[in-house]
PDB file of C-alpha atoms in Angstrom:
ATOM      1  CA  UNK A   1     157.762  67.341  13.289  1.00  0.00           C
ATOM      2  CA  UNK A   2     157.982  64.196  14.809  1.00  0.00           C
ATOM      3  CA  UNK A   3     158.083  65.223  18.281  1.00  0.00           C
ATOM      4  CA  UNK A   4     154.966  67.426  17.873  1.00  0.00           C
ATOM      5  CA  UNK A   5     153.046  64.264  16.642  1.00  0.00           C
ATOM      6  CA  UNK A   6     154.510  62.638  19.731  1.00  0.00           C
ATOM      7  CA  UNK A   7     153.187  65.164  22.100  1.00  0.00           C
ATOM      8  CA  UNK A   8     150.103  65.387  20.449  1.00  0.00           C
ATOM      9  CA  UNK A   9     149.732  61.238  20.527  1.00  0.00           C
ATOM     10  CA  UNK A  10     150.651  61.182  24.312  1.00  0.00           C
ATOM     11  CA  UNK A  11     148.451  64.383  25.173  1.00  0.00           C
ATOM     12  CA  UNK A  12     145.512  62.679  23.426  1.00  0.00           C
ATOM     13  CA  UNK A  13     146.250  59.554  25.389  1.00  0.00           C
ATOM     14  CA  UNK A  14     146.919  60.954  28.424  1.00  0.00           C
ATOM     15  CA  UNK A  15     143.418  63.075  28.176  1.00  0.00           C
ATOM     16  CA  UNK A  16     141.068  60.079  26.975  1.00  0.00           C
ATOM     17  CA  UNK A  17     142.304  58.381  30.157  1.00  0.00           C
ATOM     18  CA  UNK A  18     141.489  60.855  32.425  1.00  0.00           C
ATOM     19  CA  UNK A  19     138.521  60.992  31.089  1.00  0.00           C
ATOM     20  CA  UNK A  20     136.868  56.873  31.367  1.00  0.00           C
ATOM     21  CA  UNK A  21     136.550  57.422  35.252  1.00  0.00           C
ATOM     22  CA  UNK A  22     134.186  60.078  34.548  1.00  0.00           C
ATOM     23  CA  UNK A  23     132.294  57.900  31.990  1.00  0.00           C
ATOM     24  CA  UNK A  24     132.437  55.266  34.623  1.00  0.00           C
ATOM     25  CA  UNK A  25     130.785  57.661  37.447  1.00  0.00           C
ATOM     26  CA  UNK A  26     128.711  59.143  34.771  1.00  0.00           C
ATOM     27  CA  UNK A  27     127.085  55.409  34.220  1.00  0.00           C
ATOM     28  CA  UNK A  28     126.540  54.913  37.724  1.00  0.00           C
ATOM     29  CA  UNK A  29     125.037  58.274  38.217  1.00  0.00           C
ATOM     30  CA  UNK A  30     120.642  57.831  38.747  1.00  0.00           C
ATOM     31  CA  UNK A  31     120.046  61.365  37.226  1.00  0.00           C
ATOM     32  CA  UNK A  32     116.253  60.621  37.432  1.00  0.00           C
ATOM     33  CA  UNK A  33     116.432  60.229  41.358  1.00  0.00           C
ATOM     34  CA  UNK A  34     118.561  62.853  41.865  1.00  0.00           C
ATOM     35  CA  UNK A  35     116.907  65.066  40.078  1.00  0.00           C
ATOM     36  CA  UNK A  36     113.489  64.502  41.293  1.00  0.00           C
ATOM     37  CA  UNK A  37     111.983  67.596  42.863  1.00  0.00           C
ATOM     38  CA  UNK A  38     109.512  65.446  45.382  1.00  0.00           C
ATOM     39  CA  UNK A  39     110.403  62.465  47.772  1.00  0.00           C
ATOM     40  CA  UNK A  40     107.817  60.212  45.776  1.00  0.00           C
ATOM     41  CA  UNK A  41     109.534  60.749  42.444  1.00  0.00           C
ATOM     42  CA  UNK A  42     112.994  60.183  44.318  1.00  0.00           C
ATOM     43  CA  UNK A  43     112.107  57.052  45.618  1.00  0.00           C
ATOM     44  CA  UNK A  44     110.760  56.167  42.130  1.00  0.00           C
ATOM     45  CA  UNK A  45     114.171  57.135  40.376  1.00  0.00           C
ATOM     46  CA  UNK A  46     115.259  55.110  43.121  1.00  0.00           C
ATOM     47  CA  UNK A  47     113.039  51.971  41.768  1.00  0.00           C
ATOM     48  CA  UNK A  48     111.584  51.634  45.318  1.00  0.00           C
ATOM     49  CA  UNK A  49     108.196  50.043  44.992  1.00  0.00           C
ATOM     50  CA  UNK A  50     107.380  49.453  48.122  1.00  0.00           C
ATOM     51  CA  UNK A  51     109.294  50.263  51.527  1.00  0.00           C
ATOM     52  CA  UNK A  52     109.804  47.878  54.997  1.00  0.00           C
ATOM     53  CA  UNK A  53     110.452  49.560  58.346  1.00  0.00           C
ATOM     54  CA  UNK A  54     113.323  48.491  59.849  1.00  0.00           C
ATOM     55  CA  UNK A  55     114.419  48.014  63.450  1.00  0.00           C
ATOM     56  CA  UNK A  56     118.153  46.715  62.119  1.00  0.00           C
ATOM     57  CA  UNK A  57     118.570  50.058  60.701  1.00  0.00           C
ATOM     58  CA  UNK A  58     119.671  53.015  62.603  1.00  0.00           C
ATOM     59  CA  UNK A  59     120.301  56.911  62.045  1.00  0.00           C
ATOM     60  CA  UNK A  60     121.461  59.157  64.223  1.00  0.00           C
ATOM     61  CA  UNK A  61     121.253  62.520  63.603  1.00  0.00           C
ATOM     62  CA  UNK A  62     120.755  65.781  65.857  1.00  0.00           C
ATOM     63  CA  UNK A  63     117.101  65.952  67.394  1.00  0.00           C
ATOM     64  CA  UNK A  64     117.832  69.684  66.826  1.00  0.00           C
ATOM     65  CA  UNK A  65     120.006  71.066  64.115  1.00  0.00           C
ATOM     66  CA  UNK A  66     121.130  74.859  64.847  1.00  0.00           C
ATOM     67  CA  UNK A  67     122.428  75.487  61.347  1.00  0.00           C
ATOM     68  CA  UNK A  68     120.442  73.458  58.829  1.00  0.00           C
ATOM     69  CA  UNK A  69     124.042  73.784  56.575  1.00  0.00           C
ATOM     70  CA  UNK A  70     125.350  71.377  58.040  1.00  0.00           C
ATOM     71  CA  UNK A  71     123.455  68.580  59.723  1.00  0.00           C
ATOM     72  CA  UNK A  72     125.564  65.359  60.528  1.00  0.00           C
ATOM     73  CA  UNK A  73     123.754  62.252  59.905  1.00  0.00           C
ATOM     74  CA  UNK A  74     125.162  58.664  60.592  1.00  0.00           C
ATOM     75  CA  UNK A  75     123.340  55.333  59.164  1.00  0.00           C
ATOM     76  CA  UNK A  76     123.825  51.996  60.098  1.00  0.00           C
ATOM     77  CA  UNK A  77     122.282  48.896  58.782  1.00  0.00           C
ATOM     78  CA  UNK A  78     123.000  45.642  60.639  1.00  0.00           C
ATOM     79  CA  UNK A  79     120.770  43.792  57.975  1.00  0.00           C
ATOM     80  CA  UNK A  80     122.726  40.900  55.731  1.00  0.00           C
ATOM     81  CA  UNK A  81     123.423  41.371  52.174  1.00  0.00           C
ATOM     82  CA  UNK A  82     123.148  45.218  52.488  1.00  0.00           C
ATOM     83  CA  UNK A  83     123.744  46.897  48.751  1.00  0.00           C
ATOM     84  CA  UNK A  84     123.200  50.430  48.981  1.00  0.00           C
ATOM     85  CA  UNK A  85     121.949  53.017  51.749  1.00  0.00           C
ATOM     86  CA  UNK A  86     120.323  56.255  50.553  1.00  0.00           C
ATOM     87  CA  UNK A  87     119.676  59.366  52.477  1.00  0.00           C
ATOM     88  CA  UNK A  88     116.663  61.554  51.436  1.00  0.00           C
ATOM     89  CA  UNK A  89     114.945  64.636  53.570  1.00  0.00           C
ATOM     90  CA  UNK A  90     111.550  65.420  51.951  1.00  0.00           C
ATOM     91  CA  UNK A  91     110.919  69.023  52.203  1.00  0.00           C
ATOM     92  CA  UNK A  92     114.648  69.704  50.702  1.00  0.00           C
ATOM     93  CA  UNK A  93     114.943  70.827  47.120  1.00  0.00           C
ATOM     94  CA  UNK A  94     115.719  67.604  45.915  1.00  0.00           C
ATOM     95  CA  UNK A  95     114.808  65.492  48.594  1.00  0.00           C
ATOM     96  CA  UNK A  96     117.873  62.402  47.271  1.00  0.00           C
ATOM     97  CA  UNK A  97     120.547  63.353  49.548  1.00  0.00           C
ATOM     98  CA  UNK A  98     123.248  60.250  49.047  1.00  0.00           C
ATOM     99  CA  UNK A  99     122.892  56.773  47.315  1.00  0.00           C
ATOM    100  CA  UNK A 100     125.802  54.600  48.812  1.00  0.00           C
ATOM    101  CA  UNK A 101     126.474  51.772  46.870  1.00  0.00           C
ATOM    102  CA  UNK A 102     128.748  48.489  48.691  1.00  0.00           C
ATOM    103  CA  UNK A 103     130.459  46.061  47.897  1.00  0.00           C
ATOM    104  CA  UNK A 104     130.425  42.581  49.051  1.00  0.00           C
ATOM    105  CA  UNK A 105     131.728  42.272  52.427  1.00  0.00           C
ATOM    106  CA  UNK A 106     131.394  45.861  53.326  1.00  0.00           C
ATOM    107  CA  UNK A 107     129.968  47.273  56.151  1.00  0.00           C
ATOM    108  CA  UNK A 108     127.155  49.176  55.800  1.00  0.00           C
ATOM    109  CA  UNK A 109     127.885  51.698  57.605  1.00  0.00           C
ATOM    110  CA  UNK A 110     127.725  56.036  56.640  1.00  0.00           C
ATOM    111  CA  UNK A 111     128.487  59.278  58.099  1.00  0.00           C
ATOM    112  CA  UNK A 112     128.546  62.275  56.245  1.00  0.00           C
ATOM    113  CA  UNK A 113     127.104  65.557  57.036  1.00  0.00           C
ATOM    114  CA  UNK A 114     123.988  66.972  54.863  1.00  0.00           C
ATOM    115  CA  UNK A 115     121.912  70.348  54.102  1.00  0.00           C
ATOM    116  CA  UNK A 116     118.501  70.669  55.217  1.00  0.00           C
ATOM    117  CA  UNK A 117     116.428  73.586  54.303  1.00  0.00           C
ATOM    118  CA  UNK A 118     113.913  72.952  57.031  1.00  0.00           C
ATOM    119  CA  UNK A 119     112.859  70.453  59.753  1.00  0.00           C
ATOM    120  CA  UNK A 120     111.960  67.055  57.772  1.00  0.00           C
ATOM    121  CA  UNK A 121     112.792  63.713  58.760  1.00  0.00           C
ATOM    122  CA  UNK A 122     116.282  62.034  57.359  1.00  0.00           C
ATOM    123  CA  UNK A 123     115.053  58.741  56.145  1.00  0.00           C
ATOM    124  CA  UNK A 124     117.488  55.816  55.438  1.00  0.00           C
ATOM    125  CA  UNK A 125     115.907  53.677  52.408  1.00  0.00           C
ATOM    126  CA  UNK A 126     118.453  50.291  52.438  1.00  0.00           C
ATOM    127  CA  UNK A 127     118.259  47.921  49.495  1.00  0.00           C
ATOM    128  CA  UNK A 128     118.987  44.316  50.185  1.00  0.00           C
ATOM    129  CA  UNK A 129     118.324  41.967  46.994  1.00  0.00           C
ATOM    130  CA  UNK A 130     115.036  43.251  45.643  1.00  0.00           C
ATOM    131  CA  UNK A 131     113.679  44.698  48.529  1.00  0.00           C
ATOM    132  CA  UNK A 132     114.214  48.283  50.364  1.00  0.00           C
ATOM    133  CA  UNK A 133     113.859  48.279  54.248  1.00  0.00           C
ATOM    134  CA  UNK A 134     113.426  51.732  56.223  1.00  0.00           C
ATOM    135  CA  UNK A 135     114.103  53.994  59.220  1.00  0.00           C
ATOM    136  CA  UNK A 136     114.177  57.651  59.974  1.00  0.00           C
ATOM    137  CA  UNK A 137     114.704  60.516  62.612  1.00  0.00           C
ATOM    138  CA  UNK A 138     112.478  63.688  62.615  1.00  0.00           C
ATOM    139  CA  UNK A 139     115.215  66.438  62.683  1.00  0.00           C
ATOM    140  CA  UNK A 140     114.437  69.907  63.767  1.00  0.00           C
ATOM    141  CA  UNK A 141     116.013  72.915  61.911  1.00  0.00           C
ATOM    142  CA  UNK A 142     116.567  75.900  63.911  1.00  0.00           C
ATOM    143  CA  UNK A 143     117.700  78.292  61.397  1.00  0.00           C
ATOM    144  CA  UNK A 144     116.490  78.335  57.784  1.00  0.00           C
ATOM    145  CA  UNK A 145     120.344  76.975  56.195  1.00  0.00           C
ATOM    146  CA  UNK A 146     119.369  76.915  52.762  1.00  0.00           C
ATOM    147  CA  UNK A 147     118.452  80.786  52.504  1.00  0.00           C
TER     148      UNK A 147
END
């Protein structure tokens, strides 16, 4: 008897801590922006209000991409204070790709490889303080990955 109430004790412990990071991610997550079905109401989950091009900011991604599946895309932001770098493509789905968040002293600095159901341009939105600076790269799709 008292090693079932044990096992149930430690189980129940055991569970409830797996479960905070989740609650953690699941506070951090912008469901709004992610959501959003158009790059406008992305950039509004986003709280972008208005946007800065950027010469400090760089992406590099394919010209071409011969499966849209798969498109690697790096960004780079040589701009101080750098908080977070998101990735959108307007004519995808949901056009919020990635929101990278960093920490102090990081360097801003992403590759990872996205979908793209057809050619768009990758657009880098980087917040810094209060204010979101831009850059992009018109990326052709080849072959219709997303169907």
């Amino acid at each position: 008897m008292k090693r079932r109430g044990f096992m149930m004790m430690t189980g129940a412990a055991l569970l409830s801590g797996l479960l905070l990071p989740l609650r953690a991610l699941a506070a951090v997550w912008n469901k709004a922006a992610f959501e959003a079905t158009t790059l406008a109401g992305a950039t509004q989950g986003l709280q972008v209000d208005k946007e800065t091009p950027s010469a400090d900011i760089t992406v590099n991604a394919p010209d071409r991409a011969e499966n849209g599946a798969v498109v690697q895309v790096e960004v780079i932001s040589r701009i101080p204070g750098t908080e977070a770098i998101a990735i959108v493509v307007e004519h995808n789905p949901t056009p919020l790709i990635a929101n990278f968040m960093f920490a102090k002293g990081a360097d801003p600095y992403v590759v990872t490889r996205i979908k793209m159901a057809e050619t768009a341009e990758v657009k880098a939105i980087v917040k810094v303080g209060s204010r979101y600076f831009t850059a992009g790269k018109q990326v052709e799709v080849l072959e219709n990955g997303c169907g």
